[in-house]
CSV table of C-alpha atoms and ligand atoms in Angstrom, one decimal:
chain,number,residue,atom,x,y,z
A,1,UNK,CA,20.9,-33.9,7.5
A,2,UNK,CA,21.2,-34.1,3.9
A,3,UNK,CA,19.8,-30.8,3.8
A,4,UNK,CA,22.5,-29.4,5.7
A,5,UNK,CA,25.3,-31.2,3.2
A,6,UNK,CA,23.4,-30.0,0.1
A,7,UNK,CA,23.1,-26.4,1.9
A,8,UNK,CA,26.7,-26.1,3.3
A,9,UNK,CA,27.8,-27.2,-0.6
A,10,UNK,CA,26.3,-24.3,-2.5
A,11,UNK,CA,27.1,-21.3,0.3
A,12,UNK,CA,30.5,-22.9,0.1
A,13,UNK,CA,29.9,-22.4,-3.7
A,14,UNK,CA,28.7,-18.8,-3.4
A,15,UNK,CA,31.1,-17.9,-0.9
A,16,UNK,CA,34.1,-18.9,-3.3
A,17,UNK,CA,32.7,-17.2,-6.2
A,18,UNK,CA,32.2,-14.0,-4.2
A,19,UNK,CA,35.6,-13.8,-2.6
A,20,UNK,CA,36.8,-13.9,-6.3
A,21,UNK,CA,34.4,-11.4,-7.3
A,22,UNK,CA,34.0,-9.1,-4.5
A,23,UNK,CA,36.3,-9.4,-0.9
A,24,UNK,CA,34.5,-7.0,0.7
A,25,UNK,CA,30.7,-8.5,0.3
A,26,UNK,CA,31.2,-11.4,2.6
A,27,UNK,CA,31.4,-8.6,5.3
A,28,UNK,CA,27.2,-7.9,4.9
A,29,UNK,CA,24.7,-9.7,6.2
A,30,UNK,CA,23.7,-11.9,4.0
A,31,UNK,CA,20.3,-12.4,5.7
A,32,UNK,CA,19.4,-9.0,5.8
A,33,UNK,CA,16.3,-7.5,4.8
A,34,UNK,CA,15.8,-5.7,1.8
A,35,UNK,CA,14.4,-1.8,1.6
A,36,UNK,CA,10.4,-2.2,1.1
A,37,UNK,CA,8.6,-0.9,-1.8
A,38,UNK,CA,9.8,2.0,-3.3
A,39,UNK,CA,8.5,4.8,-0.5
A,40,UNK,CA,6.4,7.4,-2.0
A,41,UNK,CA,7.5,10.4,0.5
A,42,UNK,CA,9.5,10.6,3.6
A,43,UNK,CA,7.8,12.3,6.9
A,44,UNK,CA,7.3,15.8,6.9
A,45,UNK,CA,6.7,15.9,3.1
A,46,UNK,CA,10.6,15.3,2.5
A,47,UNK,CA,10.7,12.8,-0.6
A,48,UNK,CA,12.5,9.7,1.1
A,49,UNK,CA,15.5,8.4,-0.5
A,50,UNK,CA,14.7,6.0,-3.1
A,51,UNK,CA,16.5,2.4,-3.3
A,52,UNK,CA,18.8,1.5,-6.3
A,53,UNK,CA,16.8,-0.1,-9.2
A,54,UNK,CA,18.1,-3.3,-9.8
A,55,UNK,CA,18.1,-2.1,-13.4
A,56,UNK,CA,20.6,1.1,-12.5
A,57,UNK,CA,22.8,-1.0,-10.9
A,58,UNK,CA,23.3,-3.3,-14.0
A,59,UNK,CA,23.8,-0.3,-16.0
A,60,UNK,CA,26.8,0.5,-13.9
A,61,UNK,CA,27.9,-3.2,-13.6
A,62,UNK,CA,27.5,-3.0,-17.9
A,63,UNK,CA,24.8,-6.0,-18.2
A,64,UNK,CA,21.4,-6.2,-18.7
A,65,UNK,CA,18.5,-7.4,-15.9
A,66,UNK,CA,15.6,-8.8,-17.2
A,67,UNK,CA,12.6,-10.4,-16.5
A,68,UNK,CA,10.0,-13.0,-18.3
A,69,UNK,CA,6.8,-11.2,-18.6
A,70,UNK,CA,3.5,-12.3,-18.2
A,71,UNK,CA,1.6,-10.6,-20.7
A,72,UNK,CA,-2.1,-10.8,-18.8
A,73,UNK,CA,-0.6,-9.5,-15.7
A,74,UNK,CA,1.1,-6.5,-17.7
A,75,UNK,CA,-2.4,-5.4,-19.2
A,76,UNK,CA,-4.1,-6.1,-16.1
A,77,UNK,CA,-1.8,-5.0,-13.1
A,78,UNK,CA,-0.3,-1.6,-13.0
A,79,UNK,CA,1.7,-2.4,-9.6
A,80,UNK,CA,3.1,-5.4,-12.3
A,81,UNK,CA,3.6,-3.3,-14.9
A,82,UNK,CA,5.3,-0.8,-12.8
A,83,UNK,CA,8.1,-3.1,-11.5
A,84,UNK,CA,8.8,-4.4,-15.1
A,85,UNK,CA,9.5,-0.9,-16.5
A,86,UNK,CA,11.3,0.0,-12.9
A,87,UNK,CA,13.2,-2.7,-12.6
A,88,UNK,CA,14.5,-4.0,-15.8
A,89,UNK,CA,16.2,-3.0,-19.1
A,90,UNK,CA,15.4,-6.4,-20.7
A,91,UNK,CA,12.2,-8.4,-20.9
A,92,UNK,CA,11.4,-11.8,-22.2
A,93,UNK,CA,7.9,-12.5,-22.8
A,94,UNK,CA,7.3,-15.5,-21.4
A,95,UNK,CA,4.9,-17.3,-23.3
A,96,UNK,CA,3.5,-14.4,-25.9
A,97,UNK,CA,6.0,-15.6,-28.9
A,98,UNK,CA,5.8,-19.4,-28.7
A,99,UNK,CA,4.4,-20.7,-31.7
A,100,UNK,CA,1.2,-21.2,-29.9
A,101,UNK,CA,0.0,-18.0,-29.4
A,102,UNK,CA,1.5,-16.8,-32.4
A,103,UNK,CA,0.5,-19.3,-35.2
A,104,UNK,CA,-2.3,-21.2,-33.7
A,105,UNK,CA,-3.5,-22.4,-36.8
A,106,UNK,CA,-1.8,-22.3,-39.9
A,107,UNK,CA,-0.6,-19.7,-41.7
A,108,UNK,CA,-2.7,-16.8,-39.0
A,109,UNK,CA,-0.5,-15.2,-36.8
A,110,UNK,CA,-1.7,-13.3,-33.4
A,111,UNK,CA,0.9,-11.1,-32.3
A,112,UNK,CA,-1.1,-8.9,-30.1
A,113,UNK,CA,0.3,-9.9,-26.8
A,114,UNK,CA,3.6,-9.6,-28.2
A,115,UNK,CA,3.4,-6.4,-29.8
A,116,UNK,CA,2.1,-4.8,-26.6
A,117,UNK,CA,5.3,-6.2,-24.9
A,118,UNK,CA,7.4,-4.5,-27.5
A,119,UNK,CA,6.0,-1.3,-27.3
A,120,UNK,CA,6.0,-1.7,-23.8
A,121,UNK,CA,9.7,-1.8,-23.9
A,122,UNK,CA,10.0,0.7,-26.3
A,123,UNK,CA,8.5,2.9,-24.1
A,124,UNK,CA,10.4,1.7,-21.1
A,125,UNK,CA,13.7,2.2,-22.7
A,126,UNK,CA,14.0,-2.2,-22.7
A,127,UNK,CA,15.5,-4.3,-24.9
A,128,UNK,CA,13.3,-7.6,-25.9
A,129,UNK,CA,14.8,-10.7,-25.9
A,130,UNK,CA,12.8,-12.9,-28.6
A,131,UNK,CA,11.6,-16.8,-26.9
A,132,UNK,CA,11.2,-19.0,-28.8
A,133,UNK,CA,11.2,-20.5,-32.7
A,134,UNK,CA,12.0,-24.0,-32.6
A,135,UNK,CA,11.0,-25.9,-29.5
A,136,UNK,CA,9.2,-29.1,-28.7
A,137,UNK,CA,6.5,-28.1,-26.5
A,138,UNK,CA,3.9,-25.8,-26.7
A,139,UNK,CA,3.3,-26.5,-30.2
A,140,UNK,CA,-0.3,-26.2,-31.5
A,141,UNK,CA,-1.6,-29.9,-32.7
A,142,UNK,CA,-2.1,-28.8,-36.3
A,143,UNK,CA,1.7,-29.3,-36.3
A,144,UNK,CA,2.0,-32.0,-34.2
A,145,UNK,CA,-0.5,-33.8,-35.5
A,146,UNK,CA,-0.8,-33.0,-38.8
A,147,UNK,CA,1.1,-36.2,-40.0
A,148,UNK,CA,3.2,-34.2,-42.0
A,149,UNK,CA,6.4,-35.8,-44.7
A,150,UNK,CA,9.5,-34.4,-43.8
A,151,UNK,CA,9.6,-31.8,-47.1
A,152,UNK,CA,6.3,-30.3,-45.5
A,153,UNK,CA,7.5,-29.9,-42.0
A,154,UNK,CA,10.3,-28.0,-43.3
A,155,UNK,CA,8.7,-25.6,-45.3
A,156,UNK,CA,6.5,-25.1,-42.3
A,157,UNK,CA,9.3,-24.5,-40.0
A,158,UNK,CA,11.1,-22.5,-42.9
A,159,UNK,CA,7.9,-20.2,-42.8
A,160,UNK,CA,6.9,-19.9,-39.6
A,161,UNK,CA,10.8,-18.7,-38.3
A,162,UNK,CA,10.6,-16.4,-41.8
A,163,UNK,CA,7.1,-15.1,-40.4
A,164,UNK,CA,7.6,-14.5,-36.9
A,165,UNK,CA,11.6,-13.0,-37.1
A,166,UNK,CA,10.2,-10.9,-40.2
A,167,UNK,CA,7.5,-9.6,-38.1
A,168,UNK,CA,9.6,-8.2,-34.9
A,169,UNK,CA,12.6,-7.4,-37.1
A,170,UNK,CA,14.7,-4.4,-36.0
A,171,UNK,CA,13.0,-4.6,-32.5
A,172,UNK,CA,14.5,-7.8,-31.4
A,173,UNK,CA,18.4,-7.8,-29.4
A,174,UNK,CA,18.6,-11.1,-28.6
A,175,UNK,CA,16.2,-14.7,-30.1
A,176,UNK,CA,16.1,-17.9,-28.7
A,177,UNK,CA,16.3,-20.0,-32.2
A,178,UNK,CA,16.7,-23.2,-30.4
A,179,UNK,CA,15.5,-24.2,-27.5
A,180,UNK,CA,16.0,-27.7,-25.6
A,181,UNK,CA,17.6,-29.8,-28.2
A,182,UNK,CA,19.5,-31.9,-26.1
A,183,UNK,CA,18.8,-34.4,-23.6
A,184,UNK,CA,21.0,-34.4,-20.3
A,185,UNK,CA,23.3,-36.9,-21.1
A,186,UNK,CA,24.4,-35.0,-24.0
A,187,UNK,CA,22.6,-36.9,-27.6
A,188,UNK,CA,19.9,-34.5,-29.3
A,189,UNK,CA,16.1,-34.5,-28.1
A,190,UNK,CA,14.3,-37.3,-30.0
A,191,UNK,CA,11.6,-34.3,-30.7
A,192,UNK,CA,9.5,-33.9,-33.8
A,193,UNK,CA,12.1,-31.6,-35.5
A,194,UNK,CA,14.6,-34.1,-34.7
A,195,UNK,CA,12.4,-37.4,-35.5
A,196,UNK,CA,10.8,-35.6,-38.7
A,197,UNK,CA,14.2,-33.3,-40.1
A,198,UNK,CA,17.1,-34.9,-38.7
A,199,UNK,CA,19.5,-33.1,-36.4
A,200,UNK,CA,20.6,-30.8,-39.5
A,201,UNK,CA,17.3,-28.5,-38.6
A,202,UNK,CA,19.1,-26.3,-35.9
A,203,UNK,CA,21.6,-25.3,-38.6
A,204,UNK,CA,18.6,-24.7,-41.1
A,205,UNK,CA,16.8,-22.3,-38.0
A,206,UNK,CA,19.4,-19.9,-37.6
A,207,UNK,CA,20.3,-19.8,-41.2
A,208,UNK,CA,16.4,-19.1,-41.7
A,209,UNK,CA,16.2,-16.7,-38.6
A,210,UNK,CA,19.0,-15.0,-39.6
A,211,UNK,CA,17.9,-14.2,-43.6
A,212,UNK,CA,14.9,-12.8,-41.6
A,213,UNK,CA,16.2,-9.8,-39.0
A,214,UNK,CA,20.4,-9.7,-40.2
A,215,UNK,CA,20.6,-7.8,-37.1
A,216,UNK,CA,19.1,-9.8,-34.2
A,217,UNK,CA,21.5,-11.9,-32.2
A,218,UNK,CA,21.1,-15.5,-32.3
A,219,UNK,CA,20.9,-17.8,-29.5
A,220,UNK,CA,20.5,-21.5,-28.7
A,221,UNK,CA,19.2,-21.9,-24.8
A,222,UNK,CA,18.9,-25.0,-22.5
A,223,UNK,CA,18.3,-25.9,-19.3
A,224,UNK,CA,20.8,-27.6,-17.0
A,225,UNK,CA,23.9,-26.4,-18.8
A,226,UNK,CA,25.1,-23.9,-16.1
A,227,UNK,CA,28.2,-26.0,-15.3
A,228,UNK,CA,30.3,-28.2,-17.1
A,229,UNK,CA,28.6,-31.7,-17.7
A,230,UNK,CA,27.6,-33.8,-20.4
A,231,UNK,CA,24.5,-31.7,-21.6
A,232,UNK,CA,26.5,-28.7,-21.7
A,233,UNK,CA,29.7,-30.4,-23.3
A,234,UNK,CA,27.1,-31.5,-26.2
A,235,UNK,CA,25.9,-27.6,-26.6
A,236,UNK,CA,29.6,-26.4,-26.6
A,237,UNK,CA,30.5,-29.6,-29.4
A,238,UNK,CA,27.0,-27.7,-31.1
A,239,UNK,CA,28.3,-24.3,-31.3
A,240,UNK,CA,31.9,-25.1,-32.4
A,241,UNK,CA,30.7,-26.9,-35.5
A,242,UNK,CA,27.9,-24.4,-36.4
A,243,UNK,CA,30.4,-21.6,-36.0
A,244,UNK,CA,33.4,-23.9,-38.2
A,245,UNK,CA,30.4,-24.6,-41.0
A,246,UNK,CA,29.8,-20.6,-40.6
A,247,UNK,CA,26.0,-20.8,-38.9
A,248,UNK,CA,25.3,-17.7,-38.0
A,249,UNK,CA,25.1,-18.6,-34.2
A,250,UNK,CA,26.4,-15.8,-31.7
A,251,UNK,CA,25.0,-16.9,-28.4
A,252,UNK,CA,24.3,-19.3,-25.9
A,253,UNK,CA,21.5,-18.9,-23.2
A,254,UNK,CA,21.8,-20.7,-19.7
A,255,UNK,CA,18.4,-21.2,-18.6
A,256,UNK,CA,19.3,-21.5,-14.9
A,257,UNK,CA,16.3,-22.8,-13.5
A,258,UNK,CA,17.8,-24.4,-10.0
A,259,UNK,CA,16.5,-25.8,-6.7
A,260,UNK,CA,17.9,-25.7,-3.3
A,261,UNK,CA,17.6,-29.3,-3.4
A,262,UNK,CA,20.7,-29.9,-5.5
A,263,UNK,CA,24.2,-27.7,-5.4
A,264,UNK,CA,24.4,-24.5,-7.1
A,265,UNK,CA,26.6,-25.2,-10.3
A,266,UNK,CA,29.8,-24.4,-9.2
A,267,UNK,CA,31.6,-24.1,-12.1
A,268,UNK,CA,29.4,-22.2,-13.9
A,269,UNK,CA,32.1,-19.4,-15.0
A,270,UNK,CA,34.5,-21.8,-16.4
A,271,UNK,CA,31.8,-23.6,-18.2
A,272,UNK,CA,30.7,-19.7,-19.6
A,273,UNK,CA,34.3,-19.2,-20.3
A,274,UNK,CA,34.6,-21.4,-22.8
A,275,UNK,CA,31.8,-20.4,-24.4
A,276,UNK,CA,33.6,-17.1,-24.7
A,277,UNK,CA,36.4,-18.9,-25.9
A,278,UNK,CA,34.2,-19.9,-29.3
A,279,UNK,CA,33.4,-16.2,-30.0
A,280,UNK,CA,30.0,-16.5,-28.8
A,281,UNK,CA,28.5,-14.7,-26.3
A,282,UNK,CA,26.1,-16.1,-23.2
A,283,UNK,CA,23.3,-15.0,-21.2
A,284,UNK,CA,21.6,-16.5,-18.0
A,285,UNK,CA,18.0,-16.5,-19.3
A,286,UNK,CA,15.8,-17.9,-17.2
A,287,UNK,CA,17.0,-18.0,-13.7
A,288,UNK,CA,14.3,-18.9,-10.8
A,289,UNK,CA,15.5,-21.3,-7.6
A,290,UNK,CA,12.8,-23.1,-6.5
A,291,UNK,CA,12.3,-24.3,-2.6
A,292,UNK,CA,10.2,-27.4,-1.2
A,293,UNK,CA,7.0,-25.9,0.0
A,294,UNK,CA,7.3,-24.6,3.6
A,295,UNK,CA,10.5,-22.8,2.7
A,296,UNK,CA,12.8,-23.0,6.1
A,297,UNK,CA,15.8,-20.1,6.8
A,298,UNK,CA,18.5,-22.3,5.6
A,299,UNK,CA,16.6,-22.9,1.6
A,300,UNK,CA,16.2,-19.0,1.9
A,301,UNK,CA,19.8,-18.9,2.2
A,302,UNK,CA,20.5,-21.7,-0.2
A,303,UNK,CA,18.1,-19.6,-2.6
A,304,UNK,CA,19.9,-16.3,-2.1
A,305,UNK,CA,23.0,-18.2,-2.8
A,306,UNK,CA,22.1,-19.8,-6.1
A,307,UNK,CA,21.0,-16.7,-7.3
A,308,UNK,CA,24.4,-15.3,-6.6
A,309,UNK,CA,26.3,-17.9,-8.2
A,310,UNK,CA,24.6,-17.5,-11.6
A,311,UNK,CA,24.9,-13.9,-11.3
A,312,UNK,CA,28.2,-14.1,-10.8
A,313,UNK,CA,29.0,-16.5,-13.1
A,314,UNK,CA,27.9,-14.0,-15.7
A,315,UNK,CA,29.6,-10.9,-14.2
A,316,UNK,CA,32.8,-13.1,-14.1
A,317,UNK,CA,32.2,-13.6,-17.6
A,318,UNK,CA,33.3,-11.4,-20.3
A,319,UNK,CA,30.9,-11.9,-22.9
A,320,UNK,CA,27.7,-12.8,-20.3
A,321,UNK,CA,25.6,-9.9,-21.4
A,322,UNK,CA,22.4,-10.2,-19.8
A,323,UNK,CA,20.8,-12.1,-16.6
A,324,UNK,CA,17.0,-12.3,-17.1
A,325,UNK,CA,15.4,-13.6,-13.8
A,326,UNK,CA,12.0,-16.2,-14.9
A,327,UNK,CA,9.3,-13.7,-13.8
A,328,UNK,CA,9.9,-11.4,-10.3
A,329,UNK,CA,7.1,-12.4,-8.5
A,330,UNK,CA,5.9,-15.4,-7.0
A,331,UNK,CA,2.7,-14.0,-7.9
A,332,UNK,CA,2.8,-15.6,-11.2
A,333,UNK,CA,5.9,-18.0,-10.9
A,334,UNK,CA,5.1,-21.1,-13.0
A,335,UNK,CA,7.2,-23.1,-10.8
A,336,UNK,CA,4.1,-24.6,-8.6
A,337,UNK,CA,2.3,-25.3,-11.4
A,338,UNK,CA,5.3,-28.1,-12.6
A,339,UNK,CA,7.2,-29.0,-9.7
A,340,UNK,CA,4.2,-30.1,-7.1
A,341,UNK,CA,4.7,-29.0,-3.8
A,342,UNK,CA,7.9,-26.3,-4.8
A,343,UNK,CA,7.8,-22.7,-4.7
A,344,UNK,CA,8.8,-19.1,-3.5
A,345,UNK,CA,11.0,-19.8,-6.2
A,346,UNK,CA,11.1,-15.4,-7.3
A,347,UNK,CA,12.9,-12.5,-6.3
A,348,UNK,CA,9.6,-10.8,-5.3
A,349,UNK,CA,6.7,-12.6,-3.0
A,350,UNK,CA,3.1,-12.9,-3.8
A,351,UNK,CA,2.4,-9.4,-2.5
A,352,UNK,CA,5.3,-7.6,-4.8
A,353,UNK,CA,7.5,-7.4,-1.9
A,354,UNK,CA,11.5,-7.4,-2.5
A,355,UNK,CA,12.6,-10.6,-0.9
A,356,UNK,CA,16.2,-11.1,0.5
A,357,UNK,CA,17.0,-12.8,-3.0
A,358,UNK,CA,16.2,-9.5,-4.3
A,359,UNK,CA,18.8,-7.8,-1.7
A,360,UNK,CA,21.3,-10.6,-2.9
A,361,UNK,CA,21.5,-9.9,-6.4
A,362,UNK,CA,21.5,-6.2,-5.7
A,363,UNK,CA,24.5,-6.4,-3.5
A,364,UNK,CA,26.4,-8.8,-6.1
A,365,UNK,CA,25.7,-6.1,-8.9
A,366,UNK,CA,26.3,-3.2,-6.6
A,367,UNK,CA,30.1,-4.3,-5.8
A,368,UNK,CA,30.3,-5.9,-10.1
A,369,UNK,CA,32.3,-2.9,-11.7
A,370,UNK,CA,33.4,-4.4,-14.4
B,401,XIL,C1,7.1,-21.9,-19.2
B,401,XIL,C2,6.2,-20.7,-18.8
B,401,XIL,O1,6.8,-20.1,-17.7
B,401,XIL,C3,4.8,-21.3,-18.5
B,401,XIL,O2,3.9,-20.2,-18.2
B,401,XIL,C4,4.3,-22.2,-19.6
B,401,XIL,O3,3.1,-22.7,-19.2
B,401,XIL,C5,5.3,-23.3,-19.9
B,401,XIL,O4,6.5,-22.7,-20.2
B,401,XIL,N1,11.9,-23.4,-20.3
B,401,XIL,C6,11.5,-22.4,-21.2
B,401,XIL,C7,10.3,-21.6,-20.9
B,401,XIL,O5,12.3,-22.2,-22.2
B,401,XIL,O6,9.7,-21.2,-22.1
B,401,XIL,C8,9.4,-22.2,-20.0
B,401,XIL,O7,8.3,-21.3,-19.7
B,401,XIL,C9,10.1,-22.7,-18.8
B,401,XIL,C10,11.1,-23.7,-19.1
């Protein structure tokens, strides 16, 4: 029963949004399947007629698709690798920049994994969105633990952002500087950045990541900020005074990680309108909808609907430039991994089949002309 309420309340959402967007959509099923894999040739040695890329679509829509990439299964999977350069004109590796795997001890940086992903797009024709600088997790302990005074920290900060943005720079479109700064009712993250620098190191990061790569478009990204709430009322307060005090802030990324379990957000395009508003553009960055494990029809649908919304939030927005889906496959999702007992939560299933969330985003940017 309280399925049903939570269900009827985001395909009321969806419905809404697409009516707005696209009157003529609501005609489709929206249950349909989606073409299978790519056909190699038809019968009789005709080649079959090959499905719209999700990535050709958003080139006629004018926005970017992208996916997180998982940087084993891109060296180690060529039926991987094949959809990320198919299917996308943006990638985001997913763990390969974090300071992690780039600085794991101090002052020696691996950027292997990262620099295959780059040339990977390169020779894709992809732009790379950068993730991430300054973020509370995945931090090796020689930082965390290092007992550090506040002067030190800095400087370590100050040279890892210098390192890192100096490295990629020219080959990065979009960086996430900042990453979860704020807690959801809106006050800052009590992280070791905050504890250790005060809340005046975000300003310091994109001042830093900006004397690095001039060029790459800044970003600050969070998670639960797709409509209008406390959290994301915090983010917009954020911007406004960076932009005033002339931080050199242009962006703001909207993670989107949902679950059918709770409505799609809504209001997602007047929150990104705003954001628009401050001269800044926006991005959905990390969308995935994840469904208690067995999924039924009606969290399908919920799924295929939430995917819409954020999509269309973004399509609805001027200055949304890019909608980067949190890894395609379920393959590698890292949703069961965190949320026990959720999954399916990707547009592609285990065995790199489309799945109907795949035929609902393509419809939404088929009918997008804007
Ligand atoms: C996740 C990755 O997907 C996992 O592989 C990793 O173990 C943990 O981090 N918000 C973010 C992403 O900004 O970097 C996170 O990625 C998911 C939540």
């Amino acid at each position: 029963m309280i399925k049903m309420t939570r269900v009827a309340t985001v395909g009321a959402a969806a419905a809404g949004l697409m009516a707005f967007l696209v009157p003529n959509v609501m005609a489709s099923s929206p249950g349909q399947q989606p073409p299978a894999a790519p056909a190699k040739g038809g019968p009789h040695g005709k080649p079959a007629p090959s499905p719209q890329t999700l990535r050709a679509l958003a080139d006629r829509a004018g926005i970017h698709i992208g996916t997180a990439v998982n940087a084993d299964a891109l060296a180690g999977e060529p039926q991987y690798a094949d959809l990320v350069g198919a299917q996308f004109n943006s990638v985001t590796p997913e763990n390969a920049m974090k300071w992690d795997a780039v600085e794991p001890t101090r002052g020696t940086y691996n950027y292997t994994q990262a620099d295959q992903l780059v040339a990977f797009a390169k020779a894709h024709g992809q732009l790379v969105r950068g993730h991430t600088l300054v973020w509370h997790n995945q931090l090796p302990s020689w930082v965390t633990a290092g007992d550090f005074s506040a002067a030190e920290l800095r400087e370590i900060l100050h040279q890892h952002i210098t390192a890192e943005v100096s490295h990629f720079k020219g080959k990065i479109w979009q960086w996430d500087v900042v990453n979860e700064a704020f807690n959801e009712d809106g006050t800052l993250r009590d992280s070791i950045w905050l504890q250790k620098l005060g809340p005046g190191y975000i300003a310091d990061a994109f001042r830093w990541a900006h004397q690095a790569d001039p060029k790459a478009i800044l970003f600050y990204n969070d998670y639960n900020i797709d409509g209008v709430n406390p959290k994301s009322n915090a983010v917009y307060d954020l911007v406004s005074s960076l932009r005033k005090q002339g931080v050199p802030i242009q962006g703001v990324g909207d993670q989107g990680h949902l679950d059918v379990q709770y409505p799609a957000p809504h209001d997602i395009a007047t929150n990104l309108a705003r954001f628009d508003k401050l001269g800044v553009q926006t991005a959905i960055t990390e969308a995935d909808v994840r469904i208690p494990l067995p999924a039924d029809n009606t969290e399908v649908e919920a799924q295929n609907e939430a995917y819409q919304t954020l999509l269309e939030g973004c399509l609805l927005t001027r200055h949304c430039t890019d909608f980067t889906v949190w890894g395609f496959t379920d393959k590698y999702s890292w949703v069961p991994g965190t949320f026990t007992g959720e999954g399916q939560a990707n547009i592609y299933d285990e065995n790199y089949q489309p799945k109907t969330a795949y035929t609902a985003i393509s419809q939404d940017l088929t009918l997008a002309g804007r």
